[in-house]
Amino acid sequence: MTPDALTDSARTDGGPITVATLRDLRAQALRPSPPPAPLPAVPPAGPPLLIARPSLADNQARAAARGWIAARAGQRRVADPGDEALLHVVETSALGRPPVETVARAIDADLAELYLLLAGHWLTLAQGAADRRYLNAALKLLGVCLVAPLPATELAADTLARSLEALDTLTVHSPWPSGRPLPVVETATNAPATMLEPRIAVLAGADSRGLPQFLDAARNLPIAGVVLHDAGQRAEPPSSAYASAWYPASDSTRPRPVPEPSTVPHQRAAHRDWLTIAAHLADWRTDLLVLIGMDVVPSTILAVPHLGTINAHNGALPGYRGMDAVAWAVLAGDPVVCSVHHVTEDVDAGHVLTAREVPTGVPGLRQSVKDTQLELLTDVCLHVAATGFLPAGQPQTGTPRRHYRMHPALRQRLDTAPRPNGAAA
C-alpha cells in the first residue's frame, strides 16, 4: 500500500477504509504478477484453526484452509459449527488487534490472499445468514491485509469493494429501548438456608466507576469486604476505537450525586493474582461473590463462595453473550437488556437470575445500562440476604451466540444512524 492510502485509524484498528485505499488497490490489481506457487491438495476436513496464528500457518495448514474455503464457496446459509469455531479463533487471536500495523508485519502476501478468501466467504455468509458478526470479522481480516503485503490481484480490490457495499447497504434499526420490565426470577431452591446472615464480598476492577454506586445502594447489606483487582497493561493504544465499548454520545449534563465513602474493608490484588484474591475471600468466609467491572475469573475464585458468584451482563442471554453487547443489540434492532447470571466456568452461560430491559432518557444509554446492572445486582443480593440462598434462576434457552469487539466501521454506522423522535442517547 502507498503511505497516503491509509488513515491513522486504518493503521491502528484496520479501518475505516478510504476511497484512496480502494483506488490504490485497483491500481495494484492491474499490474501483472506471477501466479502463486501451487500448494499440495488437502481434502477439506475440520475448520482450519491454525491459519489464525501466522506463526503456525505453514504450507500444509494453508492448503487445508484453501480447500475448506473452496468447499464453501458461494454458499449462503446459516453458519455451521466449523464457521463458528473459526470465527471464535480469529476474533480472539492477534489478527485485528490494535495496532494492526504491528500484527501485519507477520503476514506475507500469500497468507494475506488466504485471509482475503476467508473474508470473501464470510461476506457471503453475512449476507445470506443475516449474521453481521461475519461482516465484522471480514472487516478485521481485510484491515490487516490492507497493511500487510498484498497479492497483486483483483482479489484485494474486490473484497474491499464488497465490504464497502455491505456497509453502505447496512440497515441500522436503532430501536432505543422502551424500558419494558422483564420478569425477575426468584424461585426458591429446595435446599434450606444454611446461614442467618450470608456474607457478601465484591471483586471489582480497581478503576470501576460502578463500585461506589453499588456499595452506596448496598449499604444495608452484609458486605464483608471488597477486593480491588489491578488492571493489566493496556492492550490497545489510546487512539484505538477498541479502547472502550460503544455507546452513543450523551447530551445529558445533569450531575450525578457522589456516593458517601464506603466503610467496607478494602483489599488490593495485583493483576490476575488469583491466589491472593481467593485468600481474601476465604478469610471473609464469603458466601456470595459479586463481580463488578471484571473480566473472566478462573475456577480458583469460583470455588470459594459457598453460594456462588454473580455477574451483571449488558446483553440478553444467551443471544448476546460476549463483548459490545449493547452495540450489537442496537445494530440488530433488538432491545438492550441487562441480566444477572450465576457465573460458571463457561463464560456468560450460567442460569439467569434476573433481567430487565434498559429504560431510555436522561442520563443517557451508557448510564442507564450501568444503573440497570447495579440495580439488578442489588436485587439479587437483597434476595440472598433475606433468604440465605440464590434465586434458582432459569437455564438459558435458545441459540447461544457469542459476540466480539465491534469493528470501527460498524461503530460509525451506529453513530450516524437516525434516532426516533424524542429518543435520548
mmCIF file of C-alpha atoms in Angstrom, residues 41-410:
data_model
loop_
_atom_site.group_PDB
_atom_site.id
_atom_site.type_symbol
_atom_site.label_atom_id
_atom_site.label_comp_id
_atom_site.label_asym_id
_atom_site.label_seq_id
_atom_site.Cartn_x
_atom_site.Cartn_y
_atom_site.Cartn_z
ATOM 1 C CA ALA A 41 -4.164 -30.550 -2.436
ATOM 2 C CA VAL A 42 -5.525 -31.341 1.002
ATOM 3 C CA PRO A 43 -9.073 -32.606 1.362
ATOM 4 C CA PRO A 44 -11.191 -30.236 3.453
ATOM 5 C CA ALA A 45 -11.703 -31.564 6.962
ATOM 6 C CA GLY A 46 -12.362 -29.578 10.124
ATOM 7 C CA PRO A 47 -12.083 -25.800 10.249
ATOM 8 C CA PRO A 48 -8.512 -24.582 9.561
ATOM 9 C CA LEU A 49 -7.940 -23.061 13.000
ATOM 10 C CA LEU A 50 -4.154 -22.767 12.584
ATOM 11 C CA ILE A 51 -4.429 -20.014 9.983
ATOM 12 C CA ALA A 52 -5.452 -17.573 12.728
ATOM 13 C CA ARG A 53 -1.877 -17.812 14.025
ATOM 14 C CA PRO A 54 0.552 -16.642 11.310
ATOM 15 C CA SER A 55 3.492 -18.392 13.009
ATOM 16 C CA LEU A 56 1.648 -21.743 12.745
ATOM 17 C CA ALA A 57 0.203 -21.249 9.262
ATOM 18 C CA ASP A 58 2.646 -23.471 7.342
ATOM 19 C CA ASN A 59 2.105 -24.726 3.792
ATOM 20 C CA GLN A 60 0.039 -27.689 4.941
ATOM 21 C CA ALA A 61 -2.229 -25.501 7.073
ATOM 22 C CA ARG A 62 -2.657 -23.042 4.207
ATOM 23 C CA ALA A 63 -3.530 -25.779 1.745
ATOM 24 C CA ALA A 64 -6.110 -27.187 4.146
ATOM 25 C CA ALA A 65 -7.588 -23.717 4.596
ATOM 26 C CA ARG A 66 -7.877 -23.167 0.837
ATOM 27 C CA GLY A 67 -9.671 -26.483 0.449
ATOM 28 C CA TRP A 68 -12.014 -25.738 3.356
ATOM 29 C CA ILE A 69 -12.937 -22.311 1.974
ATOM 30 C CA ALA A 70 -13.307 -23.617 -1.582
ATOM 31 C CA ALA A 71 -15.760 -26.265 -0.388
ATOM 32 C CA ARG A 72 -17.972 -23.466 0.966
ATOM 33 C CA ALA A 73 -17.639 -21.044 -1.947
ATOM 34 C CA GLY A 74 -20.868 -19.247 -2.738
ATOM 35 C CA GLN A 75 -22.900 -20.982 -0.069
ATOM 36 C CA ARG A 76 -25.417 -18.654 1.585
ATOM 37 C CA ARG A 77 -26.748 -20.439 4.616
ATOM 38 C CA VAL A 78 -26.701 -20.438 8.367
ATOM 39 C CA ALA A 79 -23.128 -20.792 9.583
ATOM 40 C CA ASP A 80 -22.163 -24.330 10.506
ATOM 41 C CA PRO A 81 -20.119 -25.286 13.607
ATOM 42 C CA GLY A 82 -16.920 -25.072 11.569
ATOM 43 C CA ASP A 83 -17.546 -21.424 10.667
ATOM 44 C CA GLU A 84 -18.477 -20.669 14.265
ATOM 45 C CA ALA A 85 -15.294 -22.298 15.602
ATOM 46 C CA LEU A 86 -13.080 -20.486 13.087
ATOM 47 C CA LEU A 87 -14.846 -17.184 13.796
ATOM 48 C CA HIS A 88 -14.080 -17.561 17.509
ATOM 49 C CA VAL A 89 -10.419 -18.394 16.911
ATOM 50 C CA VAL A 90 -9.930 -15.476 14.503
ATOM 51 C CA GLU A 91 -11.742 -12.993 16.736
ATOM 52 C CA THR A 92 -9.771 -13.995 19.843
ATOM 53 C CA SER A 93 -6.406 -14.071 18.063
ATOM 54 C CA ALA A 94 -3.995 -11.211 17.459
ATOM 55 C CA LEU A 95 -5.479 -10.656 13.977
ATOM 56 C CA GLY A 96 -7.196 -7.301 14.008
ATOM 57 C CA ARG A 97 -5.837 -6.443 17.438
ATOM 58 C CA PRO A 98 -4.541 -2.878 17.535
ATOM 59 C CA PRO A 99 -2.151 -1.696 16.418
ATOM 60 C CA VAL A 100 -2.896 -3.637 13.238
ATOM 61 C CA GLU A 101 0.274 -2.254 11.655
ATOM 62 C CA THR A 102 2.336 -4.350 14.093
ATOM 63 C CA VAL A 103 0.317 -7.530 13.547
ATOM 64 C CA ALA A 104 0.553 -7.173 9.758
ATOM 65 C CA ARG A 105 4.346 -7.488 9.799
ATOM 66 C CA ALA A 106 3.983 -11.233 10.406
ATOM 67 C CA ILE A 107 1.769 -11.739 7.338
ATOM 68 C CA ASP A 108 3.200 -12.444 3.884
ATOM 69 C CA ALA A 109 1.411 -11.874 0.591
ATOM 70 C CA ASP A 110 0.278 -15.489 0.262
ATOM 71 C CA LEU A 111 -1.258 -15.528 3.738
ATOM 72 C CA ALA A 112 -2.894 -12.156 3.059
ATOM 73 C CA GLU A 113 -4.505 -13.666 -0.027
ATOM 74 C CA LEU A 114 -5.801 -16.544 2.095
ATOM 75 C CA TYR A 115 -7.309 -14.116 4.611
ATOM 76 C CA LEU A 116 -8.984 -12.255 1.762
ATOM 77 C CA LEU A 117 -10.519 -15.524 0.539
ATOM 78 C CA LEU A 118 -11.858 -16.199 4.037
ATOM 79 C CA ALA A 119 -13.141 -12.614 4.292
ATOM 80 C CA GLY A 120 -14.959 -13.071 0.984
ATOM 81 C CA HIS A 121 -16.571 -16.285 2.213
ATOM 82 C CA TRP A 122 -17.710 -14.565 5.412
ATOM 83 C CA LEU A 123 -19.091 -11.589 3.487
ATOM 84 C CA THR A 124 -21.269 -14.021 1.546
ATOM 85 C CA LEU A 125 -22.268 -15.775 4.753
ATOM 86 C CA ALA A 126 -23.092 -12.478 6.463
ATOM 87 C CA GLN A 127 -25.440 -11.606 3.615
ATOM 88 C CA GLY A 128 -27.118 -14.995 3.307
ATOM 89 C CA ALA A 129 -27.446 -15.759 7.018
ATOM 90 C CA ALA A 130 -28.060 -12.133 8.086
ATOM 91 C CA ASP A 131 -25.319 -12.585 10.679
ATOM 92 C CA ARG A 132 -23.348 -9.370 10.980
ATOM 93 C CA ARG A 133 -20.721 -10.975 13.173
ATOM 94 C CA TYR A 134 -19.232 -12.416 9.993
ATOM 95 C CA LEU A 135 -19.175 -8.995 8.352
ATOM 96 C CA ASN A 136 -17.383 -7.764 11.471
ATOM 97 C CA ALA A 137 -14.716 -10.480 11.209
ATOM 98 C CA ALA A 138 -14.330 -9.954 7.456
ATOM 99 C CA LEU A 139 -13.648 -6.250 8.034
ATOM 100 C CA LYS A 140 -10.950 -7.119 10.574
ATOM 101 C CA LEU A 141 -9.252 -9.556 8.210
ATOM 102 C CA LEU A 142 -9.456 -7.007 5.409
ATOM 103 C CA GLY A 143 -7.964 -4.310 7.623
ATOM 104 C CA VAL A 144 -4.919 -6.468 8.377
ATOM 105 C CA CYS A 145 -4.477 -7.331 4.711
ATOM 106 C CA LEU A 146 -4.556 -3.674 3.642
ATOM 107 C CA VAL A 147 -1.498 -3.018 5.787
ATOM 108 C CA ALA A 148 0.282 -6.323 5.069
ATOM 109 C CA PRO A 149 1.965 -7.112 1.735
ATOM 110 C CA LEU A 150 -0.895 -7.660 -0.683
ATOM 111 C CA PRO A 151 -1.123 -10.064 -3.585
ATOM 112 C CA ALA A 152 -1.198 -8.043 -6.796
ATOM 113 C CA THR A 153 -4.519 -9.436 -7.997
ATOM 114 C CA GLU A 154 -8.107 -8.318 -8.313
ATOM 115 C CA LEU A 155 -8.940 -10.172 -5.095
ATOM 116 C CA ALA A 156 -7.989 -7.391 -2.681
ATOM 117 C CA ALA A 157 -9.892 -4.725 -4.612
ATOM 118 C CA ASP A 158 -12.941 -6.951 -4.987
ATOM 119 C CA THR A 159 -13.014 -7.827 -1.281
ATOM 120 C CA LEU A 160 -12.722 -4.182 -0.301
ATOM 121 C CA ALA A 161 -15.436 -3.156 -2.745
ATOM 122 C CA ARG A 162 -17.786 -5.841 -1.382
ATOM 123 C CA SER A 163 -17.083 -4.710 2.176
ATOM 124 C CA LEU A 164 -17.846 -1.093 1.342
ATOM 125 C CA GLU A 165 -21.058 -2.144 -0.404
ATOM 126 C CA ALA A 166 -22.092 -4.206 2.653
ATOM 127 C CA LEU A 167 -21.523 -1.195 4.899
ATOM 128 C CA ASP A 168 -23.379 1.169 2.558
ATOM 129 C CA THR A 169 -26.441 -1.073 2.418
ATOM 130 C CA LEU A 170 -26.458 -1.973 6.115
ATOM 131 C CA THR A 171 -29.754 -1.182 7.818
ATOM 132 C CA VAL A 172 -29.492 0.129 11.377
ATOM 133 C CA HIS A 173 -32.822 -0.006 13.164
ATOM 134 C CA SER A 174 -31.846 1.885 16.333
ATOM 135 C CA PRO A 175 -34.892 0.891 18.395
ATOM 136 C CA TRP A 176 -33.730 2.675 21.552
ATOM 137 C CA PRO A 177 -35.352 0.508 24.254
ATOM 138 C CA SER A 178 -38.700 1.249 25.859
ATOM 139 C CA GLY A 179 -37.977 0.107 29.408
ATOM 140 C CA ARG A 180 -40.415 -2.832 29.403
ATOM 141 C CA PRO A 181 -39.682 -4.835 32.581
ATOM 142 C CA LEU A 182 -38.803 -8.493 32.260
ATOM 143 C CA PRO A 183 -39.771 -10.996 34.954
ATOM 144 C CA VAL A 184 -37.393 -11.248 37.892
ATOM 145 C CA VAL A 185 -36.763 -14.890 38.698
ATOM 146 C CA GLU A 186 -36.920 -15.519 42.441
ATOM 147 C CA THR A 187 -37.815 -19.184 42.639
ATOM 148 C CA ALA A 188 -36.572 -20.739 45.861
ATOM 149 C CA THR A 189 -34.319 -23.790 45.746
ATOM 150 C CA ASN A 190 -35.127 -26.923 47.696
ATOM 151 C CA ALA A 191 -32.007 -26.509 49.826
ATOM 152 C CA PRO A 192 -32.627 -24.944 53.243
ATOM 153 C CA ALA A 193 -30.879 -21.743 54.256
ATOM 154 C CA THR A 194 -27.512 -22.539 55.843
ATOM 155 C CA MET A 195 -26.793 -19.167 57.481
ATOM 156 C CA LEU A 196 -28.632 -16.437 59.324
ATOM 157 C CA GLU A 197 -26.753 -13.611 57.588
ATOM 158 C CA PRO A 198 -24.944 -14.535 54.379
ATOM 159 C CA ARG A 199 -21.592 -12.805 53.940
ATOM 160 C CA ILE A 200 -21.271 -10.964 50.630
ATOM 161 C CA ALA A 201 -17.954 -9.952 49.064
ATOM 162 C CA VAL A 202 -17.184 -7.900 45.970
ATOM 163 C CA LEU A 203 -14.412 -8.406 43.412
ATOM 164 C CA ALA A 204 -14.100 -5.283 41.282
ATOM 165 C CA GLY A 205 -11.743 -3.721 38.801
ATOM 166 C CA ALA A 206 -9.608 -1.169 40.615
ATOM 167 C CA ASP A 207 -10.827 1.588 38.282
ATOM 168 C CA SER A 208 -14.503 0.535 38.330
ATOM 169 C CA ARG A 209 -16.752 3.597 38.400
ATOM 170 C CA GLY A 210 -19.748 1.433 39.256
ATOM 171 C CA LEU A 211 -18.296 0.138 42.536
ATOM 172 C CA PRO A 212 -19.056 3.243 44.674
ATOM 173 C CA GLN A 213 -22.596 3.322 43.310
ATOM 174 C CA PHE A 214 -23.134 -0.359 44.160
ATOM 175 C CA LEU A 215 -21.718 -0.001 47.676
ATOM 176 C CA ASP A 216 -23.958 3.002 48.259
ATOM 177 C CA ALA A 217 -27.033 1.027 47.141
ATOM 178 C CA ALA A 218 -25.921 -1.991 49.214
ATOM 179 C CA ARG A 219 -25.066 -0.057 52.391
ATOM 180 C CA ASN A 220 -27.648 -2.035 54.411
ATOM 181 C CA LEU A 221 -26.455 -5.394 53.113
ATOM 182 C CA PRO A 222 -23.885 -7.630 54.868
ATOM 183 C CA ILE A 223 -20.891 -6.712 52.682
ATOM 184 C CA ALA A 224 -17.837 -8.371 54.244
ATOM 185 C CA GLY A 225 -15.218 -6.757 52.029
ATOM 186 C CA VAL A 226 -14.051 -5.620 48.598
ATOM 187 C CA VAL A 227 -11.036 -6.809 46.621
ATOM 188 C CA LEU A 228 -9.776 -4.288 44.056
ATOM 189 C CA HIS A 229 -8.209 -6.068 41.100
ATOM 190 C CA ASP A 230 -5.472 -4.025 39.429
ATOM 191 C CA ALA A 231 -5.724 -3.716 35.653
ATOM 192 C CA GLY A 232 -3.076 -5.247 33.459
ATOM 193 C CA GLN A 233 -1.027 -3.377 30.925
ATOM 194 C CA ARG A 234 -3.271 -1.569 28.484
ATOM 195 C CA ALA A 235 -3.571 -3.693 25.366
ATOM 196 C CA GLU A 236 -4.858 -1.026 22.993
ATOM 197 C CA PRO A 237 -3.201 2.290 22.161
ATOM 198 C CA PRO A 238 -5.180 5.329 23.386
ATOM 199 C CA SER A 239 -6.137 6.216 19.808
ATOM 200 C CA SER A 240 -7.838 2.867 19.239
ATOM 201 C CA ALA A 241 -11.617 2.704 18.882
ATOM 202 C CA TYR A 242 -11.425 -0.595 20.762
ATOM 203 C CA ALA A 243 -10.232 1.099 23.960
ATOM 204 C CA SER A 244 -13.815 1.263 25.246
ATOM 205 C CA ALA A 245 -17.215 -0.217 24.461
ATOM 206 C CA TRP A 246 -19.504 1.627 22.040
ATOM 207 C CA TYR A 247 -22.231 3.896 23.363
ATOM 208 C CA PRO A 248 -23.931 6.839 21.666
ATOM 209 C CA ALA A 249 -22.743 10.263 22.713
ATOM 210 C CA SER A 250 -24.830 11.564 25.608
ATOM 211 C CA ASP A 251 -26.364 15.018 25.534
ATOM 212 C CA SER A 252 -27.054 14.953 29.276
ATOM 213 C CA THR A 253 -25.355 17.479 31.543
ATOM 214 C CA ARG A 254 -27.234 16.572 34.711
ATOM 215 C CA PRO A 255 -24.708 15.998 37.537
ATOM 216 C CA ARG A 256 -24.932 12.703 39.388
ATOM 217 C CA PRO A 257 -24.678 12.583 43.208
ATOM 218 C CA VAL A 258 -21.361 11.399 44.596
ATOM 219 C CA PRO A 259 -21.836 8.415 46.957
ATOM 220 C CA GLU A 260 -20.544 8.662 50.502
ATOM 221 C CA PRO A 261 -17.180 6.914 51.090
ATOM 222 C CA SER A 262 -17.718 3.263 51.992
ATOM 223 C CA THR A 263 -16.590 1.886 55.354
ATOM 224 C CA VAL A 264 -16.403 -1.665 53.976
ATOM 225 C CA PRO A 265 -12.890 -3.198 54.271
ATOM 226 C CA HIS A 266 -10.932 -2.996 51.010
ATOM 227 C CA GLN A 267 -8.002 -5.137 49.889
ATOM 228 C CA ARG A 268 -5.935 -4.789 46.731
ATOM 229 C CA ALA A 269 -4.569 -7.530 44.487
ATOM 230 C CA ALA A 270 -2.245 -7.419 41.507
ATOM 231 C CA HIS A 271 -3.488 -8.240 38.031
ATOM 232 C CA ARG A 272 -4.544 -11.899 37.910
ATOM 233 C CA ASP A 273 -3.106 -12.654 41.344
ATOM 234 C CA TRP A 274 -5.898 -15.149 41.849
ATOM 235 C CA LEU A 275 -4.347 -16.899 44.857
ATOM 236 C CA THR A 276 -4.253 -13.666 46.866
ATOM 237 C CA ILE A 277 -7.808 -12.836 45.855
ATOM 238 C CA ALA A 278 -9.005 -16.318 46.852
ATOM 239 C CA ALA A 279 -7.259 -15.982 50.216
ATOM 240 C CA HIS A 280 -9.043 -12.682 50.978
ATOM 241 C CA LEU A 281 -12.406 -14.181 50.050
ATOM 242 C CA ALA A 282 -11.728 -17.214 52.236
ATOM 243 C CA ASP A 283 -10.693 -15.004 55.177
ATOM 244 C CA TRP A 284 -14.057 -13.241 54.929
ATOM 245 C CA ARG A 285 -15.880 -16.628 54.803
ATOM 246 C CA THR A 286 -17.597 -15.423 51.634
ATOM 247 C CA ASP A 287 -20.998 -16.897 50.847
ATOM 248 C CA LEU A 288 -21.818 -14.778 47.769
ATOM 249 C CA LEU A 289 -19.304 -13.069 45.471
ATOM 250 C CA VAL A 290 -20.372 -10.120 43.306
ATOM 251 C CA LEU A 291 -18.277 -9.235 40.241
ATOM 252 C CA ILE A 292 -18.186 -5.598 39.106
ATOM 253 C CA GLY A 293 -16.107 -4.429 36.168
ATOM 254 C CA MET A 294 -14.228 -7.734 35.927
ATOM 255 C CA ASP A 295 -13.053 -9.881 33.056
ATOM 256 C CA VAL A 296 -13.266 -13.676 33.173
ATOM 257 C CA VAL A 297 -12.302 -15.138 36.559
ATOM 258 C CA PRO A 298 -10.924 -18.681 36.953
ATOM 259 C CA SER A 299 -12.274 -21.675 38.874
ATOM 260 C CA THR A 300 -9.826 -20.815 41.689
ATOM 261 C CA ILE A 301 -12.116 -17.901 42.558
ATOM 262 C CA LEU A 302 -15.439 -19.531 41.712
ATOM 263 C CA ALA A 303 -14.722 -22.388 44.147
ATOM 264 C CA VAL A 304 -14.527 -20.099 47.220
ATOM 265 C CA PRO A 305 -18.058 -18.638 47.749
ATOM 266 C CA HIS A 306 -20.440 -21.139 49.356
ATOM 267 C CA LEU A 307 -23.492 -19.952 47.429
ATOM 268 C CA GLY A 308 -21.792 -18.898 44.219
ATOM 269 C CA THR A 309 -20.726 -15.886 42.161
ATOM 270 C CA ILE A 310 -22.946 -13.453 40.265
ATOM 271 C CA ASN A 311 -22.220 -11.035 37.460
ATOM 272 C CA ALA A 312 -24.213 -8.436 35.533
ATOM 273 C CA HIS A 313 -24.109 -8.588 31.747
ATOM 274 C CA ASN A 314 -25.250 -5.827 29.396
ATOM 275 C CA GLY A 315 -26.975 -8.174 26.996
ATOM 276 C CA ALA A 316 -29.838 -10.665 26.818
ATOM 277 C CA LEU A 317 -28.591 -14.218 27.345
ATOM 278 C CA PRO A 318 -27.817 -16.459 25.539
ATOM 279 C CA GLY A 319 -28.294 -14.468 22.325
ATOM 280 C CA TYR A 320 -25.913 -11.658 23.276
ATOM 281 C CA ARG A 321 -23.006 -13.288 25.045
ATOM 282 C CA GLY A 322 -19.578 -11.705 24.805
ATOM 283 C CA MET A 323 -18.411 -8.171 24.099
ATOM 284 C CA ASP A 324 -20.046 -4.948 22.871
ATOM 285 C CA ALA A 325 -23.476 -6.464 23.564
ATOM 286 C CA VAL A 326 -25.200 -3.061 23.630
ATOM 287 C CA ALA A 327 -23.803 -2.119 20.220
ATOM 288 C CA TRP A 328 -24.754 -5.472 18.690
ATOM 289 C CA ALA A 329 -28.315 -5.258 20.045
ATOM 290 C CA VAL A 330 -28.799 -1.726 18.699
ATOM 291 C CA LEU A 331 -27.351 -2.735 15.323
ATOM 292 C CA ALA A 332 -29.801 -5.643 15.091
ATOM 293 C CA GLY A 333 -32.807 -3.611 16.189
ATOM 294 C CA ASP A 334 -33.217 -5.596 19.413
ATOM 295 C CA PRO A 335 -33.924 -4.095 22.845
ATOM 296 C CA VAL A 336 -30.976 -3.547 25.162
ATOM 297 C CA VAL A 337 -31.369 -5.949 28.062
ATOM 298 C CA CYS A 338 -29.292 -6.272 31.226
ATOM 299 C CA SER A 339 -29.177 -9.565 33.074
ATOM 300 C CA VAL A 340 -27.580 -11.061 36.178
ATOM 301 C CA HIS A 341 -26.390 -14.637 35.885
ATOM 302 C CA HIS A 342 -24.789 -17.263 38.067
ATOM 303 C CA VAL A 343 -21.128 -17.342 36.994
ATOM 304 C CA THR A 344 -19.747 -20.662 35.773
ATOM 305 C CA GLU A 345 -16.522 -21.634 34.045
ATOM 306 C CA ASP A 346 -18.338 -21.293 30.705
ATOM 307 C CA VAL A 347 -18.458 -17.550 30.040
ATOM 308 C CA ASP A 348 -21.945 -15.969 30.243
ATOM 309 C CA ALA A 349 -23.536 -19.430 30.332
ATOM 310 C CA GLY A 350 -24.946 -19.767 33.884
ATOM 311 C CA HIS A 351 -28.585 -19.584 34.963
ATOM 312 C CA VAL A 352 -30.170 -16.147 34.519
ATOM 313 C CA LEU A 353 -31.306 -14.860 37.930
ATOM 314 C CA THR A 354 -32.932 -11.627 36.804
ATOM 315 C CA ALA A 355 -33.189 -9.466 33.689
ATOM 316 C CA ARG A 356 -34.618 -6.115 32.674
ATOM 317 C CA GLU A 357 -34.901 -4.048 29.538
ATOM 318 C CA VAL A 358 -32.947 -0.816 29.872
ATOM 319 C CA PRO A 359 -35.058 2.372 30.080
ATOM 320 C CA THR A 360 -34.298 5.356 27.877
ATOM 321 C CA GLY A 361 -33.986 9.026 28.701
ATOM 322 C CA VAL A 362 -31.699 11.081 30.894
ATOM 323 C CA PRO A 363 -28.883 10.484 31.737
ATOM 324 C CA GLY A 364 -28.242 8.559 28.530
ATOM 325 C CA LEU A 365 -27.927 4.958 27.414
ATOM 326 C CA ARG A 366 -24.483 4.339 28.925
ATOM 327 C CA GLN A 367 -25.545 5.423 32.408
ATOM 328 C CA SER A 368 -28.923 3.699 32.070
ATOM 329 C CA VAL A 369 -27.173 0.413 31.325
ATOM 330 C CA LYS A 370 -24.880 0.863 34.333
ATOM 331 C CA ASP A 371 -27.780 1.829 36.612
ATOM 332 C CA THR A 372 -29.829 -1.171 35.499
ATOM 333 C CA GLN A 373 -26.949 -3.586 36.033
ATOM 334 C CA LEU A 374 -26.289 -2.308 39.562
ATOM 335 C CA GLU A 375 -29.982 -2.333 40.449
ATOM 336 C CA LEU A 376 -30.271 -5.963 39.358
ATOM 337 C CA LEU A 377 -27.155 -6.966 41.306
ATOM 338 C CA THR A 378 -28.580 -5.256 44.394
ATOM 339 C CA ASP A 379 -31.915 -7.042 43.930
ATOM 340 C CA VAL A 380 -30.215 -10.440 43.893
ATOM 341 C CA CYS A 381 -28.110 -9.555 46.940
ATOM 342 C CA LEU A 382 -31.255 -8.482 48.814
ATOM 343 C CA HIS A 383 -32.845 -11.827 47.946
ATOM 344 C CA VAL A 384 -29.800 -13.703 49.265
ATOM 345 C CA ALA A 385 -29.683 -11.617 52.455
ATOM 346 C CA ALA A 386 -33.394 -12.281 53.092
ATOM 347 C CA THR A 387 -33.500 -15.990 52.262
ATOM 348 C CA GLY A 388 -29.986 -17.385 52.627
ATOM 349 C CA PHE A 389 -29.781 -18.741 49.105
ATOM 350 C CA LEU A 390 -29.569 -17.621 45.492
ATOM 351 C CA PRO A 391 -32.663 -17.494 43.308
ATOM 352 C CA ALA A 392 -32.879 -20.729 41.346
ATOM 353 C CA GLY A 393 -32.917 -18.736 38.145
ATOM 354 C CA GLN A 394 -33.719 -20.061 34.722
ATOM 355 C CA PRO A 395 -31.426 -22.027 32.428
ATOM 356 C CA GLN A 396 -30.557 -20.197 29.258
ATOM 357 C CA THR A 397 -32.713 -21.271 26.340
ATOM 358 C CA GLY A 398 -32.375 -20.529 22.658
ATOM 359 C CA THR A 399 -29.352 -20.410 20.388
ATOM 360 C CA PRO A 400 -26.187 -19.176 22.120
ATOM 361 C CA ARG A 401 -24.389 -16.508 20.119
ATOM 362 C CA ARG A 402 -21.061 -15.036 21.179
ATOM 363 C CA HIS A 403 -20.219 -11.523 20.034
ATOM 364 C CA TYR A 404 -16.850 -9.842 19.743
ATOM 365 C CA ARG A 405 -15.429 -6.340 19.664
ATOM 366 C CA MET A 406 -17.233 -4.347 17.026
ATOM 367 C CA HIS A 407 -15.163 -3.051 14.102
ATOM 368 C CA PRO A 408 -14.863 0.762 13.862
ATOM 369 C CA ALA A 409 -16.678 0.823 10.523
ATOM 370 C CA LEU A 410 -19.760 -0.749 12.109
#
